[in-house]
Amino acid sequence: MRPASEAELAEAVAGSVGPLVIRGGATRFVGGAEGEVLQTSGLAGVVLYEPAALTLVVRAGTPLAEVEALLASERQRLAFEPPDLRGLLGREGVSTIGGVAAANASGPRRVQAGACRDAMIGVRFVTGRGEVVKNGGRVMKNVTGYDLVKLMAGSHGVLGVLSEVSFKLQAMPEAEATLVLEGLDDAAGLAALRRALGSPFDVSGAARVAGRSLLRVEGMAGSVSYRLGRLRQMLAGDATVLEGTASAALWREVREVTALAGRPGDLWRLALVPSAAAEVAAAVGGEAVFDRGGGLVWLLLPEGQGEALRTAIAGRGQAALIRGAGASPFAPEAAEVAALSAGLKAAFDPRGILNRGLI
Amino acid sequence: MDMPSPDASILARKARILARLAAVLPKDALIGDEAETRAYECDALSAYRCLPLAVVLPRTTAEVSAALRVCHEEGVPVVPRGAGTSLAGGAMPTADSVILGLARMTAVLETDYDNRFVHVETGRTNLSVTGAVEAEGFFYAPDPSSQLACAIGGNIAMNSGGAHCLKYGVTTNNLLGVRLVRMDGTVITLGGPWGEPSGLDLLGVVCGSEGQLGVVTEAWLRILPKPEGARPVLAGFSSNEVAGACVADIIRAGILPVAIEFMDRPCIRACEAFARAGYPECEALLIIEVEGSEAEIAEQLGRIRQIVLAHDPVEFREAGDEDEARRIWLGRKSAFGAMGQINDYMCLDGTIPVSALPLVLRRIGEMSRDFGLEVGNVFHAGDGNMHPLILYDANRPGDLERCEAFGAEILKLCVEVGGCLTGEHGVGIEKRDLMGVQFSAADLEAQMRVKDVFDPGWLLNPAKVFPLAASAGRRAG
């Protein structure tokens, strides 16, 4: 199925007995859903772009690359830096903006500018009942009715099929630079990142890869150099600076988790209280890429380490198995919370035909 | 304003319901006496009042849970209340409802500077959250203008914003997790200090649900390191159009001030008469604030000065010191008080696309003449969140109704140009019956289904948000 309009999409869902597998570019799906493929690539195109209002409204099947190119032509961007995970997950295909929204796909700038869900200001979608629903809109501040925009962000298609998404945008900065700290172990290297994040120097990336701690600052040229200097002072030790495209290339590797791509083993995605990151990673071993000052950890482990991992986390966060047997985009939920999620799923998709098996 | 008629069977059972609540709560946590419940008959939308059946003021999540369980078993509606500062009637009771007030739950449970969060009880006021962390150089970013009085619980219910959300976002962007008590008394945790949902983003839909999905008793809030400094500038213009174009150019230039506030002529005049901030005589005025170190402030203000001067301002004023900065903000911060000095007023809160600003202000001016009521506009210009203040005389028969009709026309206009009914105050009872202007029946149905899941009996704040006709089949009684 490849509907060419929202009306066709609604008709297709209403008329289907399912199950349906919703597919944008198939570049970032995790876990198994089986059924007839519902392709969203026919729902493409920019509905509205107002650079002076930092607003973009775009159909869900539009390729991410097209969106990014359009914004770049006006020196603007999606602040949340959607990662390209094809390498990490071993996928091919063309990422769509709807897939980005459905996965709440967010990069390192989340520490400063928020996640995809924070930039999403409106959605249109078709529920599992085949009804067209809109929520939010094209303005930045909107508390009219319930915020189903947030509910749809990261819902991986289990409540409805996105047909349109609105974003608030960000101007591209004039300059960017990265401070690279060497010679620290994980505990000290992550502590340095947390100190920087607690400083007023407006860090827009705080990661640790292959024994190096990375701190990014962006903005007006004078401001970038001032803040780099202050951070360097604050975090005395071996440090080098990468600027411009060299800095940008480094953060591409961070968000795409290049260090762990194409490697055998189970891949875990941990959301943690940042100060727990070094200890959790050390407790289970394996290889880690730390982002968000330790708030996000990608961990490559041998099979069957789930129990040990949860024991190490000890209530200070959560873990989802992203690649491996039984992978799911969702971390396990407490029973009372899972019951509410199941209730919502049944309310929006009572026949259970959308991405069945994901939740 | 219609409210559903109270359920006679609940009124008849008042003594029994109070006795059951008394049995599970400390003596001073239950108020049934009319002289004392009167303080809870309205919120900041004070044109509408109603005495509740009773008021409970629990001190712990366990007490909240126990009170809700009783109300659930008795089928009694519950209206959660933070500090009662809602401008939309979000905390207004009905005669058959129990007010559940959070005012006694104000503790700071944990501050964690290393991980940049604070864990608080939700009766705590917005400003005192910052108060708890500022000695260490941190602050809580959302800053609604009622921040001295309003409670975090109410902020979460309404997804409150503020003047500085252009840079820092609104409540939902700064909320990491909550402890939520469902109507049946079940206590659940959504999110947590690590700031991610495990499955669906239930926290995202709870924030802004106006107390209809559960009672939030604790919250994990993101705190941010305070910037090194901040400074406002003031720019006066000869027309709303020019001021609007200047805002657009600042945004296009890639500058992100923490605030861009807009005031139109009626509002400037009222503020000047009231606060004597020394504002220039002009049609439109912008206050633009930037943050950073001295050098960073200078760099940003240099760019802003260039852009403003290109728009031929009536005046451009930079704050040379703290006192001048305070005077620039003085008029803006007294805007509501200034308008209130002239007359009673109704404060609206629609959001529009920034590009529609000149058109919308012109139309509001025309409507003001048609309705014969004065209106002044204060406006978060960077994000399009308008605050038209319509003046009326509460003692003159028919004036309130005329004012409400005028307000409704303005909000319809906001929707017509691509905006929405409310940017940060919430729907409550005030905009409930206008929801059909912005949403289709299917849009509203999808939202109401969320409430069905969280509160199947529709007992939590039931007569709010959705048009009464739309929710009639779901509400009890």
mmCIF file with all atom_site columns, N, CA and C in Angstrom, chain B residues 213-270:
data_model
loop_
_atom_site.group_PDB
_atom_site.id
_atom_site.type_symbol
_atom_site.label_atom_id
_atom_site.label_alt_id
_atom_site.label_comp_id
_atom_site.label_asym_id
_atom_site.label_entity_id
_atom_site.label_seq_id
_atom_site.pdbx_PDB_ins_code
_atom_site.Cartn_x
_atom_site.Cartn_y
_atom_site.Cartn_z
_atom_site.occupancy
_atom_site.B_iso_or_equiv
_atom_site.pdbx_formal_charge
_atom_site.auth_seq_id
_atom_site.auth_comp_id
_atom_site.auth_asym_id
_atom_site.auth_atom_id
_atom_site.pdbx_PDB_model_num
ATOM 1   N N  . LEU B 1 213 ? -6.148 14.101 33.998 1.00 0.00 ? 213 LEU B N  1
ATOM 2   C CA . LEU B 1 213 ? -5.670 12.725 33.867 1.00 0.00 ? 213 LEU B CA 1
ATOM 3   C C  . LEU B 1 213 ? -5.201 12.147 35.197 1.00 0.00 ? 213 LEU B C  1
ATOM 4   N N  . GLY B 1 214 ? -4.838 13.001 36.130 1.00 0.00 ? 214 GLY B N  1
ATOM 5   C CA . GLY B 1 214 ? -4.340 12.542 37.419 1.00 0.00 ? 214 GLY B CA 1
ATOM 6   C C  . GLY B 1 214 ? -3.897 13.745 38.216 1.00 0.00 ? 214 GLY B C  1
ATOM 7   N N  . VAL B 1 215 ? -3.552 13.506 39.472 1.00 0.00 ? 215 VAL B N  1
ATOM 8   C CA . VAL B 1 215 ? -3.054 14.581 40.320 1.00 0.00 ? 215 VAL B CA 1
ATOM 9   C C  . VAL B 1 215 ? -1.544 14.384 40.455 1.00 0.00 ? 215 VAL B C  1
ATOM 10  N N  . VAL B 1 216 ? -0.787 15.353 39.980 1.00 0.00 ? 216 VAL B N  1
ATOM 11  C CA . VAL B 1 216 ? 0.668  15.266 40.020 1.00 0.00 ? 216 VAL B CA 1
ATOM 12  C C  . VAL B 1 216 ? 1.133  15.781 41.381 1.00 0.00 ? 216 VAL B C  1
ATOM 13  N N  . THR B 1 217 ? 1.761  14.914 42.170 1.00 0.00 ? 217 THR B N  1
ATOM 14  C CA . THR B 1 217 ? 2.158  15.312 43.527 1.00 0.00 ? 217 THR B CA 1
ATOM 15  C C  . THR B 1 217 ? 3.651  15.590 43.651 1.00 0.00 ? 217 THR B C  1
ATOM 16  N N  . GLU B 1 218 ? 4.447  15.022 42.745 1.00 0.00 ? 218 GLU B N  1
ATOM 17  C CA . GLU B 1 218 ? 5.894  15.276 42.775 1.00 0.00 ? 218 GLU B CA 1
ATOM 18  C C  . GLU B 1 218 ? 6.370  15.451 41.338 1.00 0.00 ? 218 GLU B C  1
ATOM 19  N N  . ALA B 1 219 ? 7.440  16.223 41.186 1.00 0.00 ? 219 ALA B N  1
ATOM 20  C CA . ALA B 1 219 ? 7.997  16.418 39.845 1.00 0.00 ? 219 ALA B CA 1
ATOM 21  C C  . ALA B 1 219 ? 9.510  16.472 39.897 1.00 0.00 ? 219 ALA B C  1
ATOM 22  N N  . TRP B 1 220 ? 10.126 15.905 38.878 1.00 0.00 ? 220 TRP B N  1
ATOM 23  C CA . TRP B 1 220 ? 11.566 16.069 38.647 1.00 0.00 ? 220 TRP B CA 1
ATOM 24  C C  . TRP B 1 220 ? 11.704 17.146 37.575 1.00 0.00 ? 220 TRP B C  1
ATOM 25  N N  . LEU B 1 221 ? 12.354 18.243 37.924 1.00 0.00 ? 221 LEU B N  1
ATOM 26  C CA . LEU B 1 221 ? 12.470 19.378 37.010 1.00 0.00 ? 221 LEU B CA 1
ATOM 27  C C  . LEU B 1 221 ? 13.926 19.582 36.611 1.00 0.00 ? 221 LEU B C  1
ATOM 28  N N  . ARG B 1 222 ? 14.130 19.919 35.348 1.00 0.00 ? 222 ARG B N  1
ATOM 29  C CA . ARG B 1 222 ? 15.484 20.238 34.888 1.00 0.00 ? 222 ARG B CA 1
ATOM 30  C C  . ARG B 1 222 ? 15.859 21.620 35.412 1.00 0.00 ? 222 ARG B C  1
ATOM 31  N N  . ILE B 1 223 ? 17.057 21.736 35.950 1.00 0.00 ? 223 ILE B N  1
ATOM 32  C CA . ILE B 1 223 ? 17.544 23.059 36.320 1.00 0.00 ? 223 ILE B CA 1
ATOM 33  C C  . ILE B 1 223 ? 18.732 23.408 35.427 1.00 0.00 ? 223 ILE B C  1
ATOM 34  N N  . LEU B 1 224 ? 18.904 24.698 35.189 1.00 0.00 ? 224 LEU B N  1
ATOM 35  C CA . LEU B 1 224 ? 19.942 25.152 34.262 1.00 0.00 ? 224 LEU B CA 1
ATOM 36  C C  . LEU B 1 224 ? 20.909 26.076 34.979 1.00 0.00 ? 224 LEU B C  1
ATOM 37  N N  . PRO B 1 225 ? 22.183 26.036 34.547 1.00 0.00 ? 225 PRO B N  1
ATOM 38  C CA . PRO B 1 225 ? 23.131 27.004 35.112 1.00 0.00 ? 225 PRO B CA 1
ATOM 39  C C  . PRO B 1 225 ? 22.744 28.420 34.695 1.00 0.00 ? 225 PRO B C  1
ATOM 40  N N  . LYS B 1 226 ? 22.779 29.335 35.648 1.00 0.00 ? 226 LYS B N  1
ATOM 41  C CA . LYS B 1 226 ? 22.402 30.720 35.356 1.00 0.00 ? 226 LYS B CA 1
ATOM 42  C C  . LYS B 1 226 ? 23.402 31.337 34.384 1.00 0.00 ? 226 LYS B C  1
ATOM 43  N N  . PRO B 1 227 ? 22.910 32.085 33.400 1.00 0.00 ? 227 PRO B N  1
ATOM 44  C CA . PRO B 1 227 ? 23.849 32.762 32.492 1.00 0.00 ? 227 PRO B CA 1
ATOM 45  C C  . PRO B 1 227 ? 24.659 33.799 33.270 1.00 0.00 ? 227 PRO B C  1
ATOM 46  N N  . GLU B 1 228 ? 25.788 34.172 32.699 1.00 0.00 ? 228 GLU B N  1
ATOM 47  C CA . GLU B 1 228 ? 26.660 35.110 33.411 1.00 0.00 ? 228 GLU B CA 1
ATOM 48  C C  . GLU B 1 228 ? 26.013 36.474 33.584 1.00 0.00 ? 228 GLU B C  1
ATOM 49  N N  . GLY B 1 229 ? 25.213 36.866 32.620 1.00 0.00 ? 229 GLY B N  1
ATOM 50  C CA . GLY B 1 229 ? 24.546 38.162 32.732 1.00 0.00 ? 229 GLY B CA 1
ATOM 51  C C  . GLY B 1 229 ? 23.412 38.253 31.729 1.00 0.00 ? 229 GLY B C  1
ATOM 52  N N  . ALA B 1 230 ? 22.590 39.300 31.828 1.00 0.00 ? 230 ALA B N  1
ATOM 53  C CA . ALA B 1 230 ? 21.493 39.507 30.888 1.00 0.00 ? 230 ALA B CA 1
ATOM 54  C C  . ALA B 1 230 ? 21.278 41.008 30.763 1.00 0.00 ? 230 ALA B C  1
ATOM 55  N N  . ARG B 1 231 ? 20.856 41.454 29.597 1.00 0.00 ? 231 ARG B N  1
ATOM 56  C CA . ARG B 1 231 ? 20.578 42.876 29.447 1.00 0.00 ? 231 ARG B CA 1
ATOM 57  C C  . ARG B 1 231 ? 19.479 43.131 28.424 1.00 0.00 ? 231 ARG B C  1
ATOM 58  N N  . PRO B 1 232 ? 18.527 43.986 28.771 1.00 0.00 ? 232 PRO B N  1
ATOM 59  C CA . PRO B 1 232 ? 17.469 44.326 27.823 1.00 0.00 ? 232 PRO B CA 1
ATOM 60  C C  . PRO B 1 232 ? 17.784 45.604 27.045 1.00 0.00 ? 232 PRO B C  1
ATOM 61  N N  . VAL B 1 233 ? 17.202 45.711 25.864 1.00 0.00 ? 233 VAL B N  1
ATOM 62  C CA . VAL B 1 233 ? 17.162 46.991 25.162 1.00 0.00 ? 233 VAL B CA 1
ATOM 63  C C  . VAL B 1 233 ? 15.706 47.299 24.832 1.00 0.00 ? 233 VAL B C  1
ATOM 64  N N  . LEU B 1 234 ? 15.457 48.560 24.594 1.00 0.00 ? 234 LEU B N  1
ATOM 65  C CA . LEU B 1 234 ? 14.104 48.991 24.277 1.00 0.00 ? 234 LEU B CA 1
ATOM 66  C C  . LEU B 1 234 ? 14.132 49.699 22.931 1.00 0.00 ? 234 LEU B C  1
ATOM 67  N N  . ALA B 1 235 ? 13.136 49.400 22.100 1.00 0.00 ? 235 ALA B N  1
ATOM 68  C CA . ALA B 1 235 ? 13.053 50.071 20.811 1.00 0.00 ? 235 ALA B CA 1
ATOM 69  C C  . ALA B 1 235 ? 11.609 50.490 20.557 1.00 0.00 ? 235 ALA B C  1
ATOM 70  N N  . GLY B 1 236 ? 11.406 51.765 20.228 1.00 0.00 ? 236 GLY B N  1
ATOM 71  C CA . GLY B 1 236 ? 10.065 52.267 19.925 1.00 0.00 ? 236 GLY B CA 1
ATOM 72  C C  . GLY B 1 236 ? 9.924  52.480 18.425 1.00 0.00 ? 236 GLY B C  1
ATOM 73  N N  . PHE B 1 237 ? 8.721  52.192 17.898 1.00 0.00 ? 237 PHE B N  1
ATOM 74  C CA . PHE B 1 237 ? 8.505  52.304 16.459 1.00 0.00 ? 237 PHE B CA 1
ATOM 75  C C  . PHE B 1 237 ? 7.235  53.096 16.151 1.00 0.00 ? 237 PHE B C  1
ATOM 76  N N  . SER B 1 238 ? 7.169  53.573 14.904 1.00 0.00 ? 238 SER B N  1
ATOM 77  C CA . SER B 1 238 ? 6.038  54.416 14.522 1.00 0.00 ? 238 SER B CA 1
ATOM 78  C C  . SER B 1 238 ? 4.825  53.602 14.102 1.00 0.00 ? 238 SER B C  1
ATOM 79  N N  . SER B 1 239 ? 4.972  52.290 13.922 1.00 0.00 ? 239 SER B N  1
ATOM 80  C CA . SER B 1 239 ? 3.791  51.475 13.603 1.00 0.00 ? 239 SER B CA 1
ATOM 81  C C  . SER B 1 239 ? 4.016  50.026 14.043 1.00 0.00 ? 239 SER B C  1
ATOM 82  N N  . ASN B 1 240 ? 2.898  49.308 14.215 1.00 0.00 ? 240 ASN B N  1
ATOM 83  C CA . ASN B 1 240 ? 2.976  47.888 14.567 1.00 0.00 ? 240 ASN B CA 1
ATOM 84  C C  . ASN B 1 240 ? 3.668  47.089 13.469 1.00 0.00 ? 240 ASN B C  1
ATOM 85  N N  . GLU B 1 241 ? 3.402  47.509 12.209 1.00 0.00 ? 241 GLU B N  1
ATOM 86  C CA . GLU B 1 241 ? 3.990  46.792 11.076 1.00 0.00 ? 241 GLU B CA 1
ATOM 87  C C  . GLU B 1 241 ? 5.518  46.825 11.150 1.00 0.00 ? 241 GLU B C  1
ATOM 88  N N  . VAL B 1 242 ? 6.056  48.031 11.410 1.00 0.00 ? 242 VAL B N  1
ATOM 89  C CA . VAL B 1 242 ? 7.515  48.176 11.436 1.00 0.00 ? 242 VAL B CA 1
ATOM 90  C C  . VAL B 1 242 ? 8.103  47.350 12.588 1.00 0.00 ? 242 VAL B C  1
ATOM 91  N N  . ALA B 1 243 ? 7.451  47.403 13.744 1.00 0.00 ? 243 ALA B N  1
ATOM 92  C CA . ALA B 1 243 ? 7.944  46.620 14.879 1.00 0.00 ? 243 ALA B CA 1
ATOM 93  C C  . ALA B 1 243 ? 7.921  45.131 14.535 1.00 0.00 ? 243 ALA B C  1
ATOM 94  N N  . GLY B 1 244 ? 6.842  44.693 13.873 1.00 0.00 ? 244 GLY B N  1
ATOM 95  C CA . GLY B 1 244 ? 6.715  43.284 13.476 1.00 0.00 ? 244 GLY B CA 1
ATOM 96  C C  . GLY B 1 244 ? 7.823  42.888 12.502 1.00 0.00 ? 244 GLY B C  1
ATOM 97  N N  . ALA B 1 245 ? 8.110  43.775 11.544 1.00 0.00 ? 245 ALA B N  1
ATOM 98  C CA . ALA B 1 245 ? 9.165  43.491 10.564 1.00 0.00 ? 245 ALA B CA 1
ATOM 99  C C  . ALA B 1 245 ? 10.524 43.410 11.257 1.00 0.00 ? 245 ALA B C  1
ATOM 100 N N  . CYS B 1 246 ? 10.715 44.241 12.279 1.00 0.00 ? 246 CYS B N  1
ATOM 101 C CA . CYS B 1 246 ? 11.978 44.232 13.010 1.00 0.00 ? 246 CYS B CA 1
ATOM 102 C C  . CYS B 1 246 ? 12.167 42.892 13.741 1.00 0.00 ? 246 CYS B C  1
ATOM 103 N N  . VAL B 1 247 ? 11.093 42.391 14.349 1.00 0.00 ? 247 VAL B N  1
ATOM 104 C CA . VAL B 1 247 ? 11.159 41.086 15.021 1.00 0.00 ? 247 VAL B CA 1
ATOM 105 C C  . VAL B 1 247 ? 11.552 39.999 14.012 1.00 0.00 ? 247 VAL B C  1
ATOM 106 N N  . ALA B 1 248 ? 10.897 40.019 12.852 1.00 0.00 ? 248 ALA B N  1
ATOM 107 C CA . ALA B 1 248 ? 11.184 39.014 11.824 1.00 0.00 ? 248 ALA B CA 1
ATOM 108 C C  . ALA B 1 248 ? 12.647 39.081 11.401 1.00 0.00 ? 248 ALA B C  1
ATOM 109 N N  . ASP B 1 249 ? 13.180 40.302 11.266 1.00 0.00 ? 249 ASP B N  1
ATOM 110 C CA . ASP B 1 249 ? 14.576 40.439 10.829 1.00 0.00 ? 249 ASP B CA 1
ATOM 111 C C  . ASP B 1 249 ? 15.558 39.940 11.889 1.00 0.00 ? 249 ASP B C  1
ATOM 112 N N  . ILE B 1 250 ? 15.236 40.162 13.141 1.00 0.00 ? 250 ILE B N  1
ATOM 113 C CA . ILE B 1 250 ? 16.113 39.665 14.213 1.00 0.00 ? 250 ILE B CA 1
ATOM 114 C C  . ILE B 1 250 ? 16.173 38.138 14.167 1.00 0.00 ? 250 ILE B C  1
ATOM 115 N N  . ILE B 1 251 ? 15.009 37.525 14.004 1.00 0.00 ? 251 ILE B N  1
ATOM 116 C CA . ILE B 1 251 ? 14.966 36.059 13.962 1.00 0.00 ? 251 ILE B CA 1
ATOM 117 C C  . ILE B 1 251 ? 15.678 35.534 12.718 1.00 0.00 ? 251 ILE B C  1
ATOM 118 N N  . ARG B 1 252 ? 15.437 36.188 11.580 1.00 0.00 ? 252 ARG B N  1
ATOM 119 C CA . ARG B 1 252 ? 16.091 35.779 10.330 1.00 0.00 ? 252 ARG B CA 1
ATOM 120 C C  . ARG B 1 252 ? 17.607 35.885 10.425 1.00 0.00 ? 252 ARG B C  1
ATOM 121 N N  . ALA B 1 253 ? 18.083 36.844 11.224 1.00 0.00 ? 253 ALA B N  1
ATOM 122 C CA . ALA B 1 253 ? 19.524 37.045 11.347 1.00 0.00 ? 253 ALA B CA 1
ATOM 123 C C  . ALA B 1 253 ? 20.178 35.962 12.206 1.00 0.00 ? 253 ALA B C  1
ATOM 124 N N  . GLY B 1 254 ? 19.357 35.081 12.763 1.00 0.00 ? 254 GLY B N  1
ATOM 125 C CA . GLY B 1 254 ? 19.922 33.971 13.523 1.00 0.00 ? 254 GLY B CA 1
ATOM 126 C C  . GLY B 1 254 ? 20.239 34.339 14.968 1.00 0.00 ? 254 GLY B C  1
ATOM 127 N N  . ILE B 1 255 ? 19.727 35.480 15.407 1.00 0.00 ? 255 ILE B N  1
ATOM 128 C CA . ILE B 1 255 ? 19.960 35.862 16.805 1.00 0.00 ? 255 ILE B CA 1
ATOM 129 C C  . ILE B 1 255 ? 18.821 35.275 17.637 1.00 0.00 ? 255 ILE B C  1
ATOM 130 N N  . LEU B 1 256 ? 19.162 34.713 18.780 1.00 0.00 ? 256 LEU B N  1
ATOM 131 C CA . LEU B 1 256 ? 18.118 34.158 19.630 1.00 0.00 ? 256 LEU B CA 1
ATOM 132 C C  . LEU B 1 256 ? 18.117 34.877 20.984 1.00 0.00 ? 256 LEU B C  1
ATOM 133 N N  . PRO B 1 257 ? 17.399 36.001 21.041 1.00 0.00 ? 257 PRO B N  1
ATOM 134 C CA . PRO B 1 257 ? 17.279 36.654 22.345 1.00 0.00 ? 257 PRO B CA 1
ATOM 135 C C  . PRO B 1 257 ? 16.500 35.736 23.283 1.00 0.00 ? 257 PRO B C  1
ATOM 136 N N  . VAL B 1 258 ? 16.663 35.921 24.602 1.00 0.00 ? 258 VAL B N  1
ATOM 137 C CA . VAL B 1 258 ? 15.871 35.099 25.518 1.00 0.00 ? 258 VAL B CA 1
ATOM 138 C C  . VAL B 1 258 ? 14.437 35.590 25.578 1.00 0.00 ? 258 VAL B C  1
ATOM 139 N N  . ALA B 1 259 ? 14.212 36.853 25.223 1.00 0.00 ? 259 ALA B N  1
ATOM 140 C CA . ALA B 1 259 ? 12.839 37.375 25.225 1.00 0.00 ? 259 ALA B CA 1
ATOM 141 C C  . ALA B 1 259 ? 12.722 38.495 24.204 1.00 0.00 ? 259 ALA B C  1
ATOM 142 N N  . ILE B 1 260 ? 11.578 38.536 23.507 1.00 0.00 ? 260 ILE B N  1
ATOM 143 C CA . ILE B 1 260 ? 11.212 39.698 22.698 1.00 0.00 ? 260 ILE B CA 1
ATOM 144 C C  . ILE B 1 260 ? 9.772  40.037 23.074 1.00 0.00 ? 260 ILE B C  1
ATOM 145 N N  . GLU B 1 261 ? 9.572  41.113 23.807 1.00 0.00 ? 261 GLU B N  1
ATOM 146 C CA . GLU B 1 261 ? 8.241  41.507 24.245 1.00 0.00 ? 261 GLU B CA 1
ATOM 147 C C  . GLU B 1 261 ? 7.762  42.704 23.431 1.00 0.00 ? 261 GLU B C  1
ATOM 148 N N  . PHE B 1 262 ? 6.493  42.706 23.109 1.00 0.00 ? 262 PHE B N  1
ATOM 149 C CA . PHE B 1 262 ? 5.892  43.720 22.241 1.00 0.00 ? 262 PHE B CA 1
ATOM 150 C C  . PHE B 1 262 ? 4.757  44.386 23.001 1.00 0.00 ? 262 PHE B C  1
ATOM 151 N N  . MET B 1 263 ? 4.659  45.696 22.966 1.00 0.00 ? 263 MET B N  1
ATOM 152 C CA . MET B 1 263 ? 3.511  46.401 23.556 1.00 0.00 ? 263 MET B CA 1
ATOM 153 C C  . MET B 1 263 ? 2.971  47.385 22.537 1.00 0.00 ? 263 MET B C  1
ATOM 154 N N  . ASP B 1 264 ? 1.644  47.487 22.430 1.00 0.00 ? 264 ASP B N  1
ATOM 155 C CA . ASP B 1 264 ? 1.083  48.462 21.492 1.00 0.00 ? 264 ASP B CA 1
ATOM 156 C C  . ASP B 1 264 ? 0.742  49.762 22.230 1.00 0.00 ? 264 ASP B C  1
ATOM 157 N N  . ARG B 1 265 ? 0.269  50.752 21.475 1.00 0.00 ? 265 ARG B N  1
ATOM 158 C CA . ARG B 1 265 ? 0.112  52.092 22.028 1.00 0.00 ? 265 ARG B CA 1
ATOM 159 C C  . ARG B 1 265 ? -0.796 52.167 23.263 1.00 0.00 ? 265 ARG B C  1
ATOM 160 N N  . PRO B 1 266 ? -1.994 51.577 23.221 1.00 0.00 ? 266 PRO B N  1
ATOM 161 C CA . PRO B 1 266 ? -2.855 51.680 24.422 1.00 0.00 ? 266 PRO B CA 1
ATOM 162 C C  . PRO B 1 266 ? -2.160 51.121 25.658 1.00 0.00 ? 266 PRO B C  1
ATOM 163 N N  . CYS B 1 267 ? -1.418 50.049 25.452 1.00 0.00 ? 267 CYS B N  1
ATOM 164 C CA . CYS B 1 267 ? -0.753 49.414 26.575 1.00 0.00 ? 267 CYS B CA 1
ATOM 165 C C  . CYS B 1 267 ? 0.433  50.276 27.066 1.00 0.00 ? 267 CYS B C  1
ATOM 166 N N  . ILE B 1 268 ? 1.179  50.835 26.125 1.00 0.00 ? 268 ILE B N  1
ATOM 167 C CA . ILE B 1 268 ? 2.314  51.704 26.493 1.00 0.00 ? 268 ILE B CA 1
ATOM 168 C C  . ILE B 1 268 ? 1.803  52.866 27.334 1.00 0.00 ? 268 ILE B C  1
ATOM 169 N N  . ARG B 1 269 ? 0.705  53.477 26.886 1.00 0.00 ? 269 ARG B N  1
ATOM 170 C CA . ARG B 1 269 ? 0.136  54.630 27.599 1.00 0.00 ? 269 ARG B CA 1
ATOM 171 C C  . ARG B 1 269 ? -0.281 54.268 29.008 1.00 0.00 ? 269 ARG B C  1
ATOM 172 N N  . ALA B 1 270 ? -0.978 53.126 29.128 1.00 0.00 ? 270 ALA B N  1
ATOM 173 C CA . ALA B 1 270 ? -1.457 52.714 30.451 1.00 0.00 ? 270 ALA B CA 1
ATOM 174 C C  . ALA B 1 270 ? -0.269 52.465 31.383 1.00 0.00 ? 270 ALA B C  1
#
